[in-house]
C-alpha positions as protocol buffer text, in pm:
chain_id: "A"
residue {
  index: 1
  type: MET
  ca { x: -408 y: -894 z: -1815 }
}
residue {
  index: 2
  type: ASP
  ca { x: -634 y: -877 z: -2133 }
}
residue {
  index: 3
  type: LEU
  ca { x: -885 y: -584 z: -1941 }
}
residue {
  index: 4
  type: ASN
  ca { x: -1079 y: -531 z: -2252 }
}
residue {
  index: 5
  type: GLY
  ca { x: -1082 y: -884 z: -2413 }
}
residue {
  index: 6
  type: ASP
  ca { x: -923 y: -779 z: -2773 }
}
residue {
  index: 7
  type: GLY
  ca { x: -651 y: -1087 z: -2705 }
}
residue {
  index: 8
  type: HIS
  ca { x: -383 y: -837 z: -2622 }
}
residue {
  index: 9
  type: LEU
  ca { x: -258 y: -775 z: -2272 }
}
residue {
  index: 10
  type: ASP
  ca { x: -252 y: -451 z: -2097 }
}
residue {
  index: 11
  type: ILE
  ca { x: -135 y: -331 z: -1800 }
}
residue {
  index: 12
  type: LEU
  ca { x: -314 y: -157 z: -1548 }
}
residue {
  index: 13
  type: SER
  ca { x: -225 y: 50 z: -1207 }
}
residue {
  index: 14
  type: GLY
  ca { x: -384 y: 242 z: -932 }
}
residue {
  index: 15
  type: SER
  ca { x: -225 y: 589 z: -803 }
}
residue {
  index: 16
  type: TYR
  ca { x: -218 y: 770 z: -485 }
}
residue {
  index: 17
  type: SER
  ca { x: -427 y: 1081 z: -580 }
}
residue {
  index: 18
  type: ALA
  ca { x: -477 y: 1290 z: -915 }
}
residue {
  index: 19
  type: ARG
  ca { x: -461 y: 1667 z: -913 }
}
residue {
  index: 20
  type: GLU
  ca { x: -719 y: 1693 z: -1196 }
}
residue {
  index: 21
  type: ILE
  ca { x: -995 y: 1564 z: -977 }
}
residue {
  index: 22
  type: LYS
  ca { x: -1179 y: 1809 z: -764 }
}
residue {
  index: 23
  type: GLY
  ca { x: -1130 y: 1641 z: -402 }
}
residue {
  index: 24
  type: MET
  ca { x: -844 y: 1402 z: -333 }
}
residue {
  index: 25
  type: ALA
  ca { x: -910 y: 1085 z: -509 }
}
residue {
  index: 26
  type: GLY
  ca { x: -696 y: 803 z: -702 }
}
residue {
  index: 27
  type: LEU
  ca { x: -733 y: 727 z: -1051 }
}
residue {
  index: 28
  type: PHE
  ca { x: -693 y: 368 z: -1213 }
}
residue {
  index: 29
  type: GLN
  ca { x: -441 y: 402 z: -1505 }
}
residue {
  index: 30
  type: VAL
  ca { x: -437 y: 148 z: -1818 }
}
residue {
  index: 31
  type: LEU
  ca { x: -153 y: 87 z: -2085 }
}
residue {
  index: 32
  type: TRP
  ca { x: -326 y: -77 z: -2375 }
}
residue {
  index: 33
  type: GLY
  ca { x: -197 y: -331 z: -2543 }
}
residue {
  index: 34
  type: SER
  ca { x: -245 y: -354 z: -2928 }
}
residue {
  index: 35
  type: GLU
  ca { x: -80 y: -563 z: -3186 }
}
residue {
  index: 36
  type: LYS
  ca { x: 217 y: -338 z: -3231 }
}
residue {
  index: 37
  type: GLY
  ca { x: 291 y: -346 z: -2840 }
}
residue {
  index: 38
  type: PHE
  ca { x: 150 y: -118 z: -2584 }
}
residue {
  index: 39
  type: GLU
  ca { x: -26 y: 240 z: -2652 }
}
residue {
  index: 40
  type: LYS
  ca { x: 259 y: 562 z: -2591 }
}
residue {
  index: 41
  type: GLU
  ca { x: 44 y: 709 z: -2282 }
}
residue {
  index: 42
  type: VAL
  ca { x: -121 y: 595 z: -2001 }
}
residue {
  index: 43
  type: THR
  ca { x: -480 y: 692 z: -1975 }
}
residue {
  index: 44
  type: PRO
  ca { x: -736 y: 701 z: -1699 }
}
residue {
  index: 45
  type: LEU
  ca { x: -977 y: 386 z: -1721 }
}
residue {
  index: 46
  type: LYS
  ca { x: -1279 y: 507 z: -1723 }
}
residue {
  index: 47
  type: GLY
  ca { x: -1675 y: 399 z: -1650 }
}
residue {
  index: 48
  type: SER
  ca { x: -1949 y: 296 z: -1945 }
}
residue {
  index: 49
  type: ASP
  ca { x: -2060 y: 665 z: -1837 }
}
residue {
  index: 50
  type: GLY
  ca { x: -1738 y: 798 z: -2018 }
}
residue {
  index: 51
  type: LYS
  ca { x: -1624 y: 954 z: -1715 }
}
residue {
  index: 52
  type: PRO
  ca { x: -1287 y: 835 z: -1519 }
}
residue {
  index: 53
  type: LEU
  ca { x: -1366 y: 552 z: -1224 }
}
residue {
  index: 54
  type: LEU
  ca { x: -1357 y: 702 z: -853 }
}
residue {
  index: 55
  type: ILE
  ca { x: -1425 y: 517 z: -538 }
}
residue {
  index: 56
  type: GLY
  ca { x: -1730 y: 697 z: -413 }
}
residue {
  index: 57
  type: ASP
  ca { x: -1815 y: 1093 z: -402 }
}
residue {
  index: 58
  type: PRO
  ca { x: -1469 y: 1283 z: -417 }
}
residue {
  index: 59
  type: SER
  ca { x: -1664 y: 1570 z: -282 }
}
residue {
  index: 60
  type: ASN
  ca { x: -1689 y: 1394 z: 86 }
}
residue {
  index: 61
  type: ASP
  ca { x: -1387 y: 1447 z: 290 }
}
residue {
  index: 62
  type: ASP
  ca { x: -1462 y: 1213 z: 515 }
}
residue {
  index: 63
  type: THR
  ca { x: -1426 y: 914 z: 289 }
}
residue {
  index: 64
  type: MET
  ca { x: -1071 y: 1024 z: 129 }
}
residue {
  index: 65
  type: THR
  ca { x: -883 y: 751 z: 270 }
}
residue {
  index: 66
  type: ASP
  ca { x: -1141 y: 502 z: 94 }
}
residue {
  index: 67
  type: ARG
  ca { x: -1036 y: 692 z: -237 }
}
residue {
  index: 68
  type: ILE
  ca { x: -674 y: 758 z: -220 }
}
residue {
  index: 69
  type: CYS
  ca { x: -379 y: 499 z: -288 }
}
residue {
  index: 70
  type: THR
  ca { x: -596 y: 296 z: -564 }
}
residue {
  index: 71
  type: ARG
  ca { x: -449 y: -62 z: -565 }
}
residue {
  index: 72
  type: PRO
  ca { x: -667 y: -262 z: -838 }
}
residue {
  index: 73
  type: THR
  ca { x: -682 y: -626 z: -934 }
}
residue {
  index: 74
  type: ALA
  ca { x: -843 y: -738 z: -1259 }
}
residue {
  index: 75
  type: VAL
  ca { x: -1085 y: -1081 z: -1151 }
}
residue {
  index: 76
  type: ASP
  ca { x: -1394 y: -1239 z: -1264 }
}
residue {
  index: 77
  type: TRP
  ca { x: -1608 y: -1150 z: -935 }
}
residue {
  index: 78
  type: ASP
  ca { x: -1911 y: -1263 z: -1031 }
}
residue {
  index: 79
  type: SER
  ca { x: -1830 y: -1547 z: -1251 }
}
residue {
  index: 80
  type: ASP
  ca { x: -2031 y: -1390 z: -1580 }
}
residue {
  index: 81
  type: GLY
  ca { x: -1724 y: -1415 z: -1822 }
}
residue {
  index: 82
  type: ASP
  ca { x: -1611 y: -1080 z: -1780 }
}
residue {
  index: 83
  type: LEU
  ca { x: -1320 y: -893 z: -1576 }
}
residue {
  index: 84
  type: ASP
  ca { x: -1418 y: -659 z: -1294 }
}
residue {
  index: 85
  type: LEU
  ca { x: -1191 y: -457 z: -1075 }
}
residue {
  index: 86
  type: LEU
  ca { x: -1156 y: -527 z: -679 }
}
residue {
  index: 87
  type: VAL
  ca { x: -976 y: -266 z: -530 }
}
residue {
  index: 88
  type: GLY
  ca { x: -768 y: -168 z: -237 }
}
residue {
  index: 89
  type: ASN
  ca { x: -721 y: 158 z: -85 }
}
residue {
  index: 90
  type: PHE
  ca { x: -517 y: 381 z: 196 }
}
residue {
  index: 91
  type: LYS
  ca { x: -763 y: 330 z: 426 }
}
residue {
  index: 92
  type: GLY
  ca { x: -743 y: -66 z: 387 }
}
residue {
  index: 93
  type: SER
  ca { x: -1126 y: -142 z: 315 }
}
residue {
  index: 94
  type: LEU
  ca { x: -1228 y: -298 z: -49 }
}
residue {
  index: 95
  type: PHE
  ca { x: -1457 y: -191 z: -324 }
}
residue {
  index: 96
  type: LEU
  ca { x: -1550 y: -348 z: -645 }
}
residue {
  index: 97
  type: PHE
  ca { x: -1652 y: -209 z: -978 }
}
residue {
  index: 98
  type: ARG
  ca { x: -1863 y: -475 z: -1201 }
}
residue {
  index: 99
  type: GLY
  ca { x: -1683 y: -517 z: -1551 }
}
residue {
  index: 100
  type: GLU
  ca { x: -1994 y: -424 z: -1833 }
}
residue {
  index: 101
  type: GLY
  ca { x: -1739 y: -630 z: -2092 }
}
residue {
  index: 102
  type: GLY
  ca { x: -1458 y: -457 z: -2343 }
}
residue {
  index: 103
  type: GLY
  ca { x: -1319 y: -292 z: -2092 }
}
residue {
  index: 104
  type: LYS
  ca { x: -1613 y: -66 z: -1951 }
}
residue {
  index: 105
  type: PHE
  ca { x: -1705 y: -72 z: -1593 }
}
residue {
  index: 106
  type: ALA
  ca { x: -1984 y: 50 z: -1448 }
}
residue {
  index: 107
  type: PRO
  ca { x: -1947 y: 371 z: -1278 }
}
residue {
  index: 108
  type: GLN
  ca { x: -2060 y: 356 z: -926 }
}
residue {
  index: 109
  type: SER
  ca { x: -1805 y: 122 z: -713 }
}
residue {
  index: 110
  type: GLU
  ca { x: -1966 y: -107 z: -463 }
}
residue {
  index: 111
  type: ASP
  ca { x: -1859 y: -108 z: -71 }
}
residue {
  index: 112
  type: LEU
  ca { x: -1771 y: -460 z: -28 }
}
residue {
  index: 113
  type: LYS
  ca { x: -1814 y: -422 z: 429 }
}
residue {
  index: 114
  type: LEU
  ca { x: -1452 y: -607 z: 398 }
}
residue {
  index: 115
  type: ALA
  ca { x: -1099 y: -461 z: 528 }
}
residue {
  index: 116
  type: ILE
  ca { x: -757 y: -557 z: 630 }
}
residue {
  index: 117
  type: GLU
  ca { x: -597 y: -521 z: 968 }
}
residue {
  index: 118
  type: GLY
  ca { x: -395 y: -190 z: 905 }
}
residue {
  index: 119
  type: TYR
  ca { x: -400 y: 22 z: 627 }
}
residue {
  index: 120
  type: HIS
  ca { x: -324 y: -4 z: 236 }
}
residue {
  index: 121
  type: SER
  ca { x: -536 y: -316 z: 122 }
}
residue {
  index: 122
  type: ASP
  ca { x: -368 y: -449 z: -221 }
}
residue {
  index: 123
  type: PRO
  ca { x: -602 y: -773 z: -284 }
}
residue {
  index: 124
  type: PHE
  ca { x: -440 y: -1063 z: -482 }
}
residue {
  index: 125
  type: CYS
  ca { x: -685 y: -1322 z: -609 }
}
residue {
  index: 126
  type: VAL
  ca { x: -591 y: -1692 z: -611 }
}
residue {
  index: 127
  type: ASP
  ca { x: -748 y: -2098 z: -539 }
}
residue {
  index: 128
  type: LEU
  ca { x: -487 y: -2052 z: -179 }
}
residue {
  index: 129
  type: ASP
  ca { x: -688 y: -2370 z: -42 }
}
residue {
  index: 130
  type: GLY
  ca { x: -735 y: -2566 z: -359 }
}
residue {
  index: 131
  type: ASP
  ca { x: -1104 y: -2590 z: -342 }
}
residue {
  index: 132
  type: GLY
  ca { x: -1177 y: -2474 z: -692 }
}
residue {
  index: 133
  type: ASP
  ca { x: -1285 y: -2086 z: -620 }
}
residue {
  index: 134
  type: LEU
  ca { x: -1073 y: -1790 z: -585 }
}
residue {
  index: 135
  type: ASP
  ca { x: -958 y: -1645 z: -230 }
}
residue {
  index: 136
  type: ILE
  ca { x: -834 y: -1314 z: -148 }
}
residue {
  index: 137
  type: LEU
  ca { x: -483 y: -1226 z: -39 }
}
residue {
  index: 138
  type: SER
  ca { x: -356 y: -858 z: 76 }
}
residue {
  index: 139
  type: GLY
  ca { x: -68 y: -743 z: 221 }
}
residue {
  index: 140
  type: SER
  ca { x: -98 y: -449 z: 523 }
}
residue {
  index: 141
  type: SER
  ca { x: 97 y: -161 z: 609 }
}
residue {
  index: 142
  type: ASN
  ca { x: 142 y: -379 z: 932 }
}
residue {
  index: 143
  type: GLY
  ca { x: 343 y: -609 z: 743 }
}
residue {
  index: 144
  type: GLY
  ca { x: 245 y: -1010 z: 691 }
}
residue {
  index: 145
  type: VAL
  ca { x: -5 y: -1153 z: 467 }
}
residue {
  index: 146
  type: GLN
  ca { x: -375 y: -1166 z: 554 }
}
residue {
  index: 147
  type: TRP
  ca { x: -589 y: -1408 z: 371 }
}
residue {
  index: 148
  type: ALA
  ca { x: -980 y: -1409 z: 324 }
}
residue {
  index: 149
  type: GLU
  ca { x: -1124 y: -1750 z: 227 }
}
residue {
  index: 150
  type: ASN
  ca { x: -1392 y: -1779 z: -50 }
}
residue {
  index: 151
  type: THR
  ca { x: -1690 y: -2003 z: 80 }
}
residue {
  index: 152
  type: ALA
  ca { x: -1910 y: -1951 z: -242 }
}
residue {
  index: 153
  type: GLY
  ca { x: -1784 y: -2281 z: -462 }
}
residue {
  index: 154
  type: LYS
  ca { x: -1644 y: -2279 z: -813 }
}
residue {
  index: 155
  type: GLY
  ca { x: -1835 y: -2072 z: -1062 }
}
residue {
  index: 156
  type: LYS
  ca { x: -2048 y: -1858 z: -780 }
}
residue {
  index: 157
  type: GLU
  ca { x: -1951 y: -1515 z: -684 }
}
residue {
  index: 158
  type: ILE
  ca { x: -1687 y: -1445 z: -440 }
}
residue {
  index: 159
  type: THR
  ca { x: -1794 y: -1442 z: -93 }
}
residue {
  index: 160
  type: VAL
  ca { x: -1588 y: -1412 z: 198 }
}
residue {
  index: 161
  type: LYS
  ca { x: -1624 y: -1313 z: 552 }
}
residue {
  index: 162
  type: GLY
  ca { x: -1324 y: -1157 z: 658 }
}
residue {
  index: 163
  type: PHE
  ca { x: -988 y: -1172 z: 656 }
}
residue {
  index: 164
  type: LYS
  ca { x: -753 y: -1379 z: 891 }
}
residue {
  index: 165
  type: SER
  ca { x: -367 y: -1367 z: 963 }
}
residue {
  index: 166
  type: LEU
  ca { x: -192 y: -1582 z: 725 }
}
residue {
  index: 167
  type: ILE
  ca { x: 183 y: -1501 z: 787 }
}
residue {
  index: 168
  type: SER
  ca { x: 266 y: -1288 z: 1096 }
}
residue {
  index: 169
  type: GLU
  ca { x: 321 y: -929 z: 1117 }
}
residue {
  index: 170
  type: GLY
  ca { x: 680 y: -805 z: 1078 }
}
residue {
  index: 171
  type: SER
  ca { x: 876 y: -572 z: 1283 }
}
residue {
  index: 172
  type: ARG
  ca { x: 822 y: -156 z: 1167 }
}
residue {
  index: 173
  type: GLU
  ca { x: 1110 y: -65 z: 1366 }
}
residue {
  index: 174
  type: PRO
  ca { x: 1441 y: 7 z: 1173 }
}
residue {
  index: 175
  type: ILE
  ca { x: 1743 y: -206 z: 1180 }
}
residue {
  index: 176
  type: TRP
  ca { x: 2126 y: -166 z: 1173 }
}
residue {
  index: 177
  type: ALA
  ca { x: 2362 y: -237 z: 870 }
}
residue {
  index: 178
  type: ASN
  ca { x: 2546 y: -539 z: 1046 }
}
residue {
  index: 179
  type: GLN
  ca { x: 2176 y: -658 z: 1185 }
}
residue {
  index: 180
  type: LYS
  ca { x: 2006 y: -957 z: 1047 }
}
residue {
  index: 181
  type: ALA
  ca { x: 1687 y: -828 z: 898 }
}
residue {
  index: 182
  type: GLY
  ca { x: 1359 y: -1031 z: 900 }
}
residue {
  index: 183
  type: PRO
  ca { x: 1027 y: -962 z: 736 }
}
residue {
  index: 184
  type: ALA
  ca { x: 901 y: -577 z: 792 }
}
residue {
  index: 185
  type: GLY
  ca { x: 600 y: -375 z: 750 }
}
residue {
  index: 186
  type: SER
  ca { x: 412 y: -234 z: 411 }
}
residue {
  index: 187
  type: THR
  ca { x: 396 y: -590 z: 263 }
}
residue {
  index: 188
  type: ARG
  ca { x: 252 y: -643 z: -106 }
}
residue {
  index: 189
  type: VAL
  ca { x: 201 y: -1001 z: -208 }
}
residue {
  index: 190
  type: TRP
  ca { x: 202 y: -1256 z: -505 }
}
residue {
  index: 191
  type: ALA
  ca { x: 121 y: -1616 z: -513 }
}
residue {
  index: 192
  type: ASP
  ca { x: 231 y: -1871 z: -783 }
}
residue {
  index: 193
  type: ASP
  ca { x: 396 y: -2223 z: -812 }
}
residue {
  index: 194
  type: LEU
  ca { x: 759 y: -2092 z: -803 }
}
residue {
  index: 195
  type: ASN
  ca { x: 934 y: -2440 z: -746 }
}
residue {
  index: 196
  type: SER
  ca { x: 708 y: -2619 z: -962 }
}
residue {
  index: 197
  type: ASP
  ca { x: 634 y: -2884 z: -670 }
}
residue {
  index: 198
  type: GLY
  ca { x: 228 y: -2830 z: -747 }
}
residue {
  index: 199
  type: LYS
  ca { x: 219 y: -2623 z: -420 }
}
residue {
  index: 200
  type: LEU
  ca { x: 118 y: -2215 z: -408 }
}
residue {
  index: 201
  type: ASP
  ca { x: 448 y: -2036 z: -286 }
}
residue {
  index: 202
  type: ILE
  ca { x: 416 y: -1677 z: -155 }
}
residue {
  index: 203
  type: LEU
  ca { x: 631 y: -1364 z: -234 }
}
residue {
  index: 204
  type: MET
  ca { x: 603 y: -1098 z: 3 }
}
residue {
  index: 205
  type: GLY
  ca { x: 790 y: -764 z: -65 }
}
residue {
  index: 206
  type: ASP
  ca { x: 794 y: -531 z: 194 }
}
residue {
  index: 207
  type: SER
  ca { x: 964 y: -196 z: 324 }
}
residue {
  index: 208
  type: THR
  ca { x: 1185 y: -113 z: 593 }
}
residue {
  index: 209
  type: THR
  ca { x: 1459 y: 137 z: 706 }
}
residue {
  index: 210
  type: ILE
  ca { x: 1845 y: 38 z: 757 }
}
residue {
  index: 211
  type: ASN
  ca { x: 2063 y: 253 z: 1013 }
}
residue {
  index: 212
  type: SER
  ca { x: 2424 y: 299 z: 982 }
}
residue {
  index: 213
  type: PRO
  ca { x: 2690 y: 504 z: 1155 }
}
residue {
  index: 214
  type: ALA
  ca { x: 2791 y: 804 z: 1009 }
}
residue {
  index: 215
  type: LYS
  ca { x: 3144 y: 912 z: 917 }
}
residue {
  index: 216
  type: GLY
  ca { x: 3302 y: 608 z: 1093 }
}
residue {
  index: 217
  type: LEU
  ca { x: 3152 y: 666 z: 1414 }
}
residue {
  index: 218
  type: SER
  ca { x: 3144 y: 342 z: 1650 }
}
residue {
  index: 219
  type: MET
  ca { x: 2801 y: 209 z: 1752 }
}
residue {
  index: 220
  type: GLY
  ca { x: 2863 y: 268 z: 2127 }
}
residue {
  index: 221
  type: LYS
  ca { x: 2911 y: 695 z: 2028 }
}
residue {
  index: 222
  type: VAL
  ca { x: 2623 y: 665 z: 1775 }
}
residue {
  index: 223
  type: PHE
  ca { x: 2370 y: 508 z: 2091 }
}
residue {
  index: 224
  type: LEU
  ca { x: 2497 y: 783 z: 2324 }
}
residue {
  index: 225
  type: ALA
  ca { x: 2412 y: 1068 z: 2057 }
}
residue {
  index: 226
  type: GLU
  ca { x: 2096 y: 929 z: 1952 }
}
residue {
  index: 227
  type: LYS
  ca { x: 2022 y: 900 z: 2298 }
}
residue {
  index: 228
  type: GLU
  ca { x: 2089 y: 1287 z: 2361 }
}
residue {
  index: 229
  type: TRP
  ca { x: 1933 y: 1383 z: 2026 }
}
residue {
  index: 230
  type: GLU
  ca { x: 1577 y: 1205 z: 2150 }
}
residue {
  index: 231
  type: GLU
  ca { x: 1591 y: 1392 z: 2456 }
}
residue {
  index: 232
  type: LYS
  ca { x: 1648 y: 1699 z: 2305 }
}
residue {
  index: 233
  type: MET
  ca { x: 1352 y: 1620 z: 2051 }
}
residue {
  index: 234
  type: SER
  ca { x: 1155 y: 1535 z: 2315 }
}
residue {
  index: 235
  type: ILE
  ca { x: 1181 y: 1856 z: 2464 }
}
residue {
  index: 236
  type: MET
  ca { x: 1118 y: 2030 z: 2128 }
}
residue {
  index: 237
  type: ARG
  ca { x: 780 y: 1854 z: 2081 }
}
residue {
  index: 238
  type: THR
  ca { x: 667 y: 1965 z: 2426 }
}
residue {
  index: 239
  type: GLU
  ca { x: 764 y: 2332 z: 2353 }
}
residue {
  index: 240
  type: MET
  ca { x: 559 y: 2287 z: 2022 }
}
residue {
  index: 241
  type: GLN
  ca { x: 276 y: 2184 z: 2172 }
}
residue {
  index: 242
  type: ASN
  ca { x: 258 y: 2476 z: 2378 }
}
residue {
  index: 243
  type: PRO
  ca { x: 354 y: 2775 z: 2155 }
}
residue {
  index: 244
  type: SER
  ca { x: 387 y: 3127 z: 2200 }
}
residue {
  index: 245
  type: GLU
  ca { x: 162 y: 3342 z: 2075 }
}
residue {
  index: 246
  type: ASP
  ca { x: 420 y: 3557 z: 1929 }
}
residue {
  index: 247
  type: SER
  ca { x: 442 y: 3479 z: 1559 }
}
residue {
  index: 248
  type: LYS
  ca { x: 846 y: 3540 z: 1567 }
}
residue {
  index: 249
  type: ASP
  ca { x: 890 y: 3310 z: 1830 }
}
residue {
  index: 250
  type: GLN
  ca { x: 681 y: 3027 z: 1682 }
}
residue {
  index: 251
  type: SER
  ca { x: 880 y: 3061 z: 1358 }
}
residue {
  index: 252
  type: LYS
  ca { x: 1195 y: 3039 z: 1573 }
}
residue {
  index: 253
  type: LEU
  ca { x: 1101 y: 2735 z: 1724 }
}
residue {
  index: 254
  type: ARG
  ca { x: 972 y: 2580 z: 1388 }
}
residue {
  index: 255
  type: ASN
  ca { x: 1351 y: 2654 z: 1265 }
}
residue {
  index: 256
  type: GLU
  ca { x: 1522 y: 2528 z: 1604 }
}
residue {
  index: 257
  type: TYR
  ca { x: 1301 y: 2197 z: 1531 }
}
residue {
  index: 258
  type: ASN
  ca { x: 1391 y: 2131 z: 1165 }
}
residue {
  index: 259
  type: LYS
  ca { x: 1735 y: 2214 z: 1259 }
}
residue {
  index: 260
  type: LEU
  ca { x: 1770 y: 1932 z: 1538 }
}
residue {
  index: 261
  type: SER
  ca { x: 1597 y: 1712 z: 1341 }
}
residue {
  index: 262
  type: ARG
  ca { x: 1837 y: 1711 z: 1058 }
}
residue {
  index: 263
  type: SER
  ca { x: 2107 y: 1699 z: 1287 }
}
residue {
  index: 264
  type: ARG
  ca { x: 2057 y: 1339 z: 1312 }
}
residue {
  index: 265
  type: SER
  ca { x: 2238 y: 1293 z: 1001 }
}
residue {
  index: 266
  type: GLU
  ca { x: 2552 y: 1418 z: 1185 }
}
residue {
  index: 267
  type: PHE
  ca { x: 2580 y: 1074 z: 1372 }
}
residue {
  index: 268
  type: LEU
  ca { x: 2352 y: 837 z: 1174 }
}
residue {
  index: 269
  type: THR
  ca { x: 2277 y: 756 z: 827 }
}
residue {
  index: 270
  type: SER
  ca { x: 1917 y: 608 z: 704 }
}
residue {
  index: 271
  type: GLU
  ca { x: 1848 y: 406 z: 376 }
}
residue {
  index: 272
  type: ARG
  ca { x: 1467 y: 317 z: 309 }
}
residue {
  index: 273
  type: THR
  ca { x: 1436 y: 10 z: 122 }
}
residue {
  index: 274
  type: GLY
  ca { x: 1318 y: -346 z: 96 }
}
residue {
  index: 275
  type: PHE
  ca { x: 1307 y: -696 z: 57 }
}
residue {
  index: 276
  type: VAL
  ca { x: 1169 y: -970 z: -70 }
}
residue {
  index: 277
  type: TRP
  ca { x: 1070 y: -1273 z: 112 }
}
residue {
  index: 278
  type: LEU
  ca { x: 978 y: -1651 z: -47 }
}
residue {
  index: 279
  type: TYR
  ca { x: 731 y: -1862 z: 169 }
}
residue {
  index: 280
  type: LEU
  ca { x: 758 y: -2193 z: 27 }
}
residue {
  index: 281
  type: GLY
  ca { x: 426 y: -2386 z: 26 }
}
residue {
  index: 282
  type: LYS
  ca { x: 370 y: -2708 z: 196 }
}
């Protein structure tokens, strides 16, 4: 998007957290565009006070999950002609930084008192129902797609009451390499008319774990080995919940737990990956 209105596209990103900020908080990073392409370095997006934009007060640890894992989208929220920032976060809530033109934003965020089901809100604005105003889509840690309908009408500030499920949550359980996959959790959303039929389609990315037997073991042997491993892990977790007062005993227990945890790779390999699912509009 052209964030500062200079006729060149810019690239905007959130971040999980920033070490240079006192108190855990995520910055908004921007790669400014120019006639020659893009700037060489990414810079933190600043408010009109010259300071990096942050959600809320970083000194308040109780609101940390509001501030981390920032996921911004630029949209003219209030229909005043400049771009505002609609921001998701780890907690699943939504905040707004009002635009002041020229790539500047109000220093203080506004809590929209709006949240998805699950964590990791990631708003995407589009006129999903074709009534002329922008609605909000979001993925979720739970999977699926959630939709907040804008009831304000064209040319007015976005007004939504809450999110409802548009695409059902997926399974967050690992799948086997020979198993047919289905939509999983940790979803991200994009909407566009991909097949040029005049209807909006939805792309949904997810995250899942694929398990497979290690060292050519049969599935039967893997199931038996995993059952035994789970039983041992359960006993170990119980012991760790009631640790000895002796620090040497505690250290020995932690080492045994870590060794047992790593031993799972002897019979099972796990790969973290994801898929992109297409839902065609009707």
